CSV table of C-alpha atoms in Angstrom, one decimal:
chain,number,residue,atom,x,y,z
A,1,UNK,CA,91.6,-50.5,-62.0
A,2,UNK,CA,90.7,-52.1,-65.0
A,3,UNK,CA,88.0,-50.9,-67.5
A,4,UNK,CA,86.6,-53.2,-70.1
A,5,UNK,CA,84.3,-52.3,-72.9
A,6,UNK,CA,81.6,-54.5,-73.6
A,7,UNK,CA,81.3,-55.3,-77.2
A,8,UNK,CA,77.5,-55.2,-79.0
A,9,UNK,CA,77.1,-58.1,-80.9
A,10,UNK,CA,74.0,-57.0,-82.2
A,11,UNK,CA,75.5,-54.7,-84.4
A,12,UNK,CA,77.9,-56.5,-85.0
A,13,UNK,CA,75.4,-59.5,-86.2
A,14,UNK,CA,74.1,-56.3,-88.6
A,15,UNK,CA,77.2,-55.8,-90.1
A,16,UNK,CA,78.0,-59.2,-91.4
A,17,UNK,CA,74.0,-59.7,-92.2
A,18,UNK,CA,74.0,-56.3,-94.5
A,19,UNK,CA,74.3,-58.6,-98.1
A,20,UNK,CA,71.2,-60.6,-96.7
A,21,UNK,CA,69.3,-57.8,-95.6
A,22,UNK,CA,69.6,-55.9,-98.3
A,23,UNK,CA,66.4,-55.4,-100.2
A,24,UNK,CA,68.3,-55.0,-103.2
A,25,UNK,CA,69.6,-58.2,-102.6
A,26,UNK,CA,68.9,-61.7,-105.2
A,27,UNK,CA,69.5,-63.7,-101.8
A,28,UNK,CA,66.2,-66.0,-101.2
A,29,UNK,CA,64.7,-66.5,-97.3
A,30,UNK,CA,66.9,-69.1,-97.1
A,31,UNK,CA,70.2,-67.6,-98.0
A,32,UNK,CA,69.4,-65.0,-94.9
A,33,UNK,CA,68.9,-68.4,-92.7
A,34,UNK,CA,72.0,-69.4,-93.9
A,35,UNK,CA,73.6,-66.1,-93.2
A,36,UNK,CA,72.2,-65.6,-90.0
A,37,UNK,CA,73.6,-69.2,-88.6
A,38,UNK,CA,76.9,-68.1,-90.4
A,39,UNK,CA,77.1,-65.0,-88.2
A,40,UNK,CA,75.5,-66.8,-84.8
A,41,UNK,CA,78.7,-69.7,-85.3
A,42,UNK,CA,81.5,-66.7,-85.9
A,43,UNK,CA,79.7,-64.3,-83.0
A,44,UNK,CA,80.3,-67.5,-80.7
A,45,UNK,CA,84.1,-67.4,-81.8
A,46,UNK,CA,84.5,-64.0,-81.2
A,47,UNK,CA,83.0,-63.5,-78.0
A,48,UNK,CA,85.3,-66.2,-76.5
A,49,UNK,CA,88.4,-64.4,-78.1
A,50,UNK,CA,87.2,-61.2,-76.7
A,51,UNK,CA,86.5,-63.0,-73.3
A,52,UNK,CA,90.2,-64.6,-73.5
A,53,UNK,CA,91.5,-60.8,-74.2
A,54,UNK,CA,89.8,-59.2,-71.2
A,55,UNK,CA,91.2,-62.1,-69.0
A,56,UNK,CA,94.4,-61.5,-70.1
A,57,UNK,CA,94.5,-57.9,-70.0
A,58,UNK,CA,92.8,-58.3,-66.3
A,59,UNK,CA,95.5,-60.8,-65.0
A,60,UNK,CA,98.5,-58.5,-66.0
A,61,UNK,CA,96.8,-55.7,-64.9
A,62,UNK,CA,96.2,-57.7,-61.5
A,63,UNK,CA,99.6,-58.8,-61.2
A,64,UNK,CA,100.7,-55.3,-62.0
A,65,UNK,CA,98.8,-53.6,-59.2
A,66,UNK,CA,100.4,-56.6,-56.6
A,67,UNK,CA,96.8,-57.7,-55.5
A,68,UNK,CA,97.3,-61.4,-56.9
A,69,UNK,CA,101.3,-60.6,-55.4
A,70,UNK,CA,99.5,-60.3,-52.4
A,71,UNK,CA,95.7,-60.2,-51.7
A,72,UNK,CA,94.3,-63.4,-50.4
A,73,UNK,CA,97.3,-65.5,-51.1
A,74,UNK,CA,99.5,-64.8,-47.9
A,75,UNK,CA,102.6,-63.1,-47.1
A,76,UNK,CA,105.6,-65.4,-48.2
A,77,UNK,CA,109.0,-64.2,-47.8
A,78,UNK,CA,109.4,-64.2,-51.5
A,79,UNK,CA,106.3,-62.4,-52.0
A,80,UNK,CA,107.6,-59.7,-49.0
A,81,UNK,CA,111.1,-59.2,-51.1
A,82,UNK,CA,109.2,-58.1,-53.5
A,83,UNK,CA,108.1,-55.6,-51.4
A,84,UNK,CA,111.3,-54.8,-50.1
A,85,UNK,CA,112.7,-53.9,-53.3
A,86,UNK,CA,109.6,-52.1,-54.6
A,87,UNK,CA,109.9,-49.8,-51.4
A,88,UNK,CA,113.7,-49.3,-51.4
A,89,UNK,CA,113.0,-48.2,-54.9
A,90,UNK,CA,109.8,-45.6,-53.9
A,91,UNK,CA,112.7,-44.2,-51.2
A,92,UNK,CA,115.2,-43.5,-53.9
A,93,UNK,CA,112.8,-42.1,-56.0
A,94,UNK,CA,111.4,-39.6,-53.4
A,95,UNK,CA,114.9,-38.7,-52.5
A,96,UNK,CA,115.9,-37.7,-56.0
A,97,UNK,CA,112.4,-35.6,-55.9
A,98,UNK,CA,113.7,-33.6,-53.2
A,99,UNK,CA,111.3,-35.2,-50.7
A,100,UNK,CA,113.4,-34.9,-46.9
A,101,UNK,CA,110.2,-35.5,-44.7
A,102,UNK,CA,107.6,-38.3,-44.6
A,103,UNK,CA,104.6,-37.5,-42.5
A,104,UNK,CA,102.1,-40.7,-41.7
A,105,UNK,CA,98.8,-41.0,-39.6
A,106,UNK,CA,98.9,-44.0,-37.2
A,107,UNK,CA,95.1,-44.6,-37.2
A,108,UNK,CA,94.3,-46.6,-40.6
A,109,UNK,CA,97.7,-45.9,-41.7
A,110,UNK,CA,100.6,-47.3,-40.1
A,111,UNK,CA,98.5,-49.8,-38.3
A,112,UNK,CA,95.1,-51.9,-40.0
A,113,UNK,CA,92.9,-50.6,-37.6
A,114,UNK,CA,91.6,-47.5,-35.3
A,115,UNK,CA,92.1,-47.0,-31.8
A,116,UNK,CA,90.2,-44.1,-31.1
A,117,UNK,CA,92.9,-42.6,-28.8
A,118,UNK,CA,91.7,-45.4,-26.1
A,119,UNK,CA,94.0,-48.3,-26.7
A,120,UNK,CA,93.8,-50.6,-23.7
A,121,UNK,CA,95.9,-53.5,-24.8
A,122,UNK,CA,99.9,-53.4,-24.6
A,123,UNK,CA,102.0,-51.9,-26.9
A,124,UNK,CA,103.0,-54.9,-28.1
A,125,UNK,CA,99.8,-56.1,-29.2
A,126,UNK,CA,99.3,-53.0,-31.1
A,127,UNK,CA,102.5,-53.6,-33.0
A,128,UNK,CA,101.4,-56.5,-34.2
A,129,UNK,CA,98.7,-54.3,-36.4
A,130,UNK,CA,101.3,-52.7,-38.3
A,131,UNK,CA,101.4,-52.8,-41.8
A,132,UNK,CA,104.1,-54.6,-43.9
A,133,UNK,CA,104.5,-52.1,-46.3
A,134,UNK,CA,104.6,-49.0,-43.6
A,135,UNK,CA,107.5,-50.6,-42.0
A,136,UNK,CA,109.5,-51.2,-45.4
A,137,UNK,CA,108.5,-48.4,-46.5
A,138,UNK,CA,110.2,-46.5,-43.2
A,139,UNK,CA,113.1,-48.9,-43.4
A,140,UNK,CA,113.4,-47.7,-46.8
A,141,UNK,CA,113.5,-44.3,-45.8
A,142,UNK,CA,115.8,-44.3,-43.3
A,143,UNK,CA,118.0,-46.0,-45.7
A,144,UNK,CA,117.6,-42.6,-47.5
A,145,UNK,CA,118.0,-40.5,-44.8
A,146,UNK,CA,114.7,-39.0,-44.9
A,147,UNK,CA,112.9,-37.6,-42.2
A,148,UNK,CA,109.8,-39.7,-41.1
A,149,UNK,CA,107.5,-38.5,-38.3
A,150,UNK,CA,103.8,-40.0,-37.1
A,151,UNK,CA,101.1,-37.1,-37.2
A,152,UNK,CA,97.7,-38.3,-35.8
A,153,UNK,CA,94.8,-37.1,-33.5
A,154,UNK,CA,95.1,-39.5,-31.1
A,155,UNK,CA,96.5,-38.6,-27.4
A,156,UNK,CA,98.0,-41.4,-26.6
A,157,UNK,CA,101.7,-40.2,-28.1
A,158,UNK,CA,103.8,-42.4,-25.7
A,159,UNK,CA,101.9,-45.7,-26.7
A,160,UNK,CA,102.3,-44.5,-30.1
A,161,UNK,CA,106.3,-44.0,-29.4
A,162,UNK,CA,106.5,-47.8,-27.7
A,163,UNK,CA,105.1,-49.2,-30.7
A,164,UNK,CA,107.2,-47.7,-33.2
A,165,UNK,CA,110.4,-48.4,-30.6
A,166,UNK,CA,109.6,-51.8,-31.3
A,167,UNK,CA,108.8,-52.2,-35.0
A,168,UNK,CA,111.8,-50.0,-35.6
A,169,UNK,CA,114.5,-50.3,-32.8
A,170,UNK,CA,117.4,-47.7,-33.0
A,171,UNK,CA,115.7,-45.4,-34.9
A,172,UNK,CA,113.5,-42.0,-33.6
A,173,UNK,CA,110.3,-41.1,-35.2
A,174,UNK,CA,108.7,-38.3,-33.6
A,175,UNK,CA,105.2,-38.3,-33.0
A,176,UNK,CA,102.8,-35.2,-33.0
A,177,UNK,CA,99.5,-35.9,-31.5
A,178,UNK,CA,96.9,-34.3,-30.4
A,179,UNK,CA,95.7,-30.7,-31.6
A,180,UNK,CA,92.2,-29.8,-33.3
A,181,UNK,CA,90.5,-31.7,-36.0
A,182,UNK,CA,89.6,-28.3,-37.5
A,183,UNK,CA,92.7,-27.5,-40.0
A,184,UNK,CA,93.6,-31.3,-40.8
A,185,UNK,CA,97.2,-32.4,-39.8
A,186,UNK,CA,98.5,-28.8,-40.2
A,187,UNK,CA,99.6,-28.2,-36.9
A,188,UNK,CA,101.4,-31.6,-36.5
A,189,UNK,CA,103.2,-30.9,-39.9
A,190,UNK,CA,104.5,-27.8,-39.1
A,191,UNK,CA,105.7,-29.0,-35.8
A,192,UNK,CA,107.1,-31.4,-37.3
A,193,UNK,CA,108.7,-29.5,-39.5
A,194,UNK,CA,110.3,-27.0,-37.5
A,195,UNK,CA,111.3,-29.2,-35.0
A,196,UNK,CA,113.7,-30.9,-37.3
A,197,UNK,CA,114.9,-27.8,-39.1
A,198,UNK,CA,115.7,-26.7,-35.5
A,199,UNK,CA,117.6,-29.7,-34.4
A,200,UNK,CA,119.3,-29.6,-37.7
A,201,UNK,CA,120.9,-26.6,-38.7
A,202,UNK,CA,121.9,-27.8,-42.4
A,203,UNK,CA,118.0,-28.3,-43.0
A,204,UNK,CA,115.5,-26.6,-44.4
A,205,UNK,CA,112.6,-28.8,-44.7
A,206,UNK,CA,109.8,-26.8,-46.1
A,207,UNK,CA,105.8,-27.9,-47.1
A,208,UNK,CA,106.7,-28.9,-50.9
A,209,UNK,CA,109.7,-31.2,-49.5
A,210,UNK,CA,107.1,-33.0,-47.2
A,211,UNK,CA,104.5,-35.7,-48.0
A,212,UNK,CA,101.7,-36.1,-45.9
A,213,UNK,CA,100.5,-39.9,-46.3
A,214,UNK,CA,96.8,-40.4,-44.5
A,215,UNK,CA,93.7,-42.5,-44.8
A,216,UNK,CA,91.7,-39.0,-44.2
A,217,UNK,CA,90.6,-37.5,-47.6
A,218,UNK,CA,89.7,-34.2,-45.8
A,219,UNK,CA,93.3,-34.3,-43.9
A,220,UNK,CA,94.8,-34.6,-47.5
A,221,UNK,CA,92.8,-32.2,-49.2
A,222,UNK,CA,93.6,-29.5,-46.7
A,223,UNK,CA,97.4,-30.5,-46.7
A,224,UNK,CA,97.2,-29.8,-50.3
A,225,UNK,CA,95.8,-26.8,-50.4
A,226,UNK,CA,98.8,-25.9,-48.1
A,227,UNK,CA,101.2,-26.8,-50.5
A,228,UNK,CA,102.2,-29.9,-49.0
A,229,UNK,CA,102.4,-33.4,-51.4
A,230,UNK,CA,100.4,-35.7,-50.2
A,231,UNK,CA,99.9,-39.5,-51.0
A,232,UNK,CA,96.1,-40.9,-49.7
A,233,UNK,CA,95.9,-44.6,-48.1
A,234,UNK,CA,93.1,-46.7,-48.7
A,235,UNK,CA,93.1,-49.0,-45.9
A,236,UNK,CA,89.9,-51.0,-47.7
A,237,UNK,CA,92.4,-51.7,-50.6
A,238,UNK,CA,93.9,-55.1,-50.2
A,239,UNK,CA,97.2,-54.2,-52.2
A,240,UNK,CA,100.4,-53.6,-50.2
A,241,UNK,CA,102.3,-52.2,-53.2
A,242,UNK,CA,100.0,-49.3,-53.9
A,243,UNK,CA,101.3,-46.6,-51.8
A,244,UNK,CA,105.0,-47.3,-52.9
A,245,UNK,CA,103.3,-47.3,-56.9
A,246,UNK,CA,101.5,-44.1,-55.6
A,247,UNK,CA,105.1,-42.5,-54.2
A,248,UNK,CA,107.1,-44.0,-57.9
A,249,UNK,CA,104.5,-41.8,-59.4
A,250,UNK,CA,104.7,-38.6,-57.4
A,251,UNK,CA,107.0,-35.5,-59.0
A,252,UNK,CA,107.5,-32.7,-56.4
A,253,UNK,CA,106.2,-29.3,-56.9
């Protein structure tokens, strides 16, 4: 987000117009005239430097963020290395912070759109929904040998299962669905949780090794409150590299 500060000419027509206005002044009428087209000629030539600033600022601040990367202009395979790199480098980040367990939503989060729990198209029509920078993200991590697991309300786990069979064949992802809207995802997380730890002796995944990532600001705020890290996905933002600038960002407690 960019925030630019809009400059008041009017004073700044006062300030070089203080000689002229002065009553103290010898200047005649017309030497204020003078002045005052003096000023109106050099407030032209600033405002266009100032408007040449703020572009620039604005389009490295865009490129920066990856919406002109991305956005409206399509998803080249240039454009998508990009984002392979950007998330191989979120994975090793997280993995130096300790992080052993990624937690997503499927609703919004993994995929561009909501289901409701009543998806009544094939699995591999809902793959097609999944977003690019879920999947390198989760490529990333497994490269990392971090945990991953899909928490959501909906019921439909084994759709849920088939879809991420397909986007990411050979590799397991648990999925924990279902349970009460009433306490967020805290049920599916520590399911999650010690499910792994139980399969995995050598573990000890706890709530500050675990990051919840969900388009729900009420299912992050309660995760926080539990002590778990959590990284919020806004699926109106068109910018694929914000969650992995959101995880580059993110120390562990």
């Amino acid at each position: 987000e960019v925030v630019t500060t809009a400059i008041d000419d009017g004073q700044s027509s006062d300030l070089l117009l203080h000689d002229d206005e002065n009553p103290n002044s010898n200047g005649s009428i017309n030497n204020v005239q003078s002045g005052a087209g003096l000023s109106d000629h050099n407030k032209c030539w600033r405002t266009i430097l100032f408007q040449l600033v703020a572009s620039s600022i604005l389009l490295v601040a865009t490129v920066l963020s990856g919406t002109l990367i991305f956005g409206t202009l399509g998803r080249t395979p240039q454009k998508l290395a990009v984002l392979d790199e950007s998330c191989e480098r979120a994975a090793r980040h997280i993995k130096r912070q300790n992080i052993q367990l990624l937690a997503l939503d499927f609703d919004l989060t993994v995929i561009d759109l909501h289901t409701g729990g009543r998806w009544k198209g094939t699995p591999e029509e809902l793959s097609k929904h999944v977003r690019p920078e879920i999947q390198c993200l989760l490529n990333s991590a497994f490269n990392q040998k971090i945990d991953t697991a899909i928490v959501t309300f909906s019921t439909q786990i084994d759709l849920i299962g088939n879809v991420t069979g397909q986007i990411f064949p050979g590799q397991h992802i648990p999925v924990h669905g279902w349970y009460t809207a009433n306490d967020g995802k805290q049920a599916h997380l520590a399911k999650a949780i010690n499910d792994i730890n139980a399969a995995n002796g050598n573990k000890n995944i706890s709530n500050d090794t675990t990051i919840l990532i969900d388009d729900d600001k009420r299912n992050i705020k309660i995760a926080r409150k539990d002590g778990y890290l959590t990284v919020r996905y806004d699926p109106e933002a068109d910018n694929p590299l914000f969650l992995v600038e959101s995880l580059m960002n993110m120390n562990s407690q």
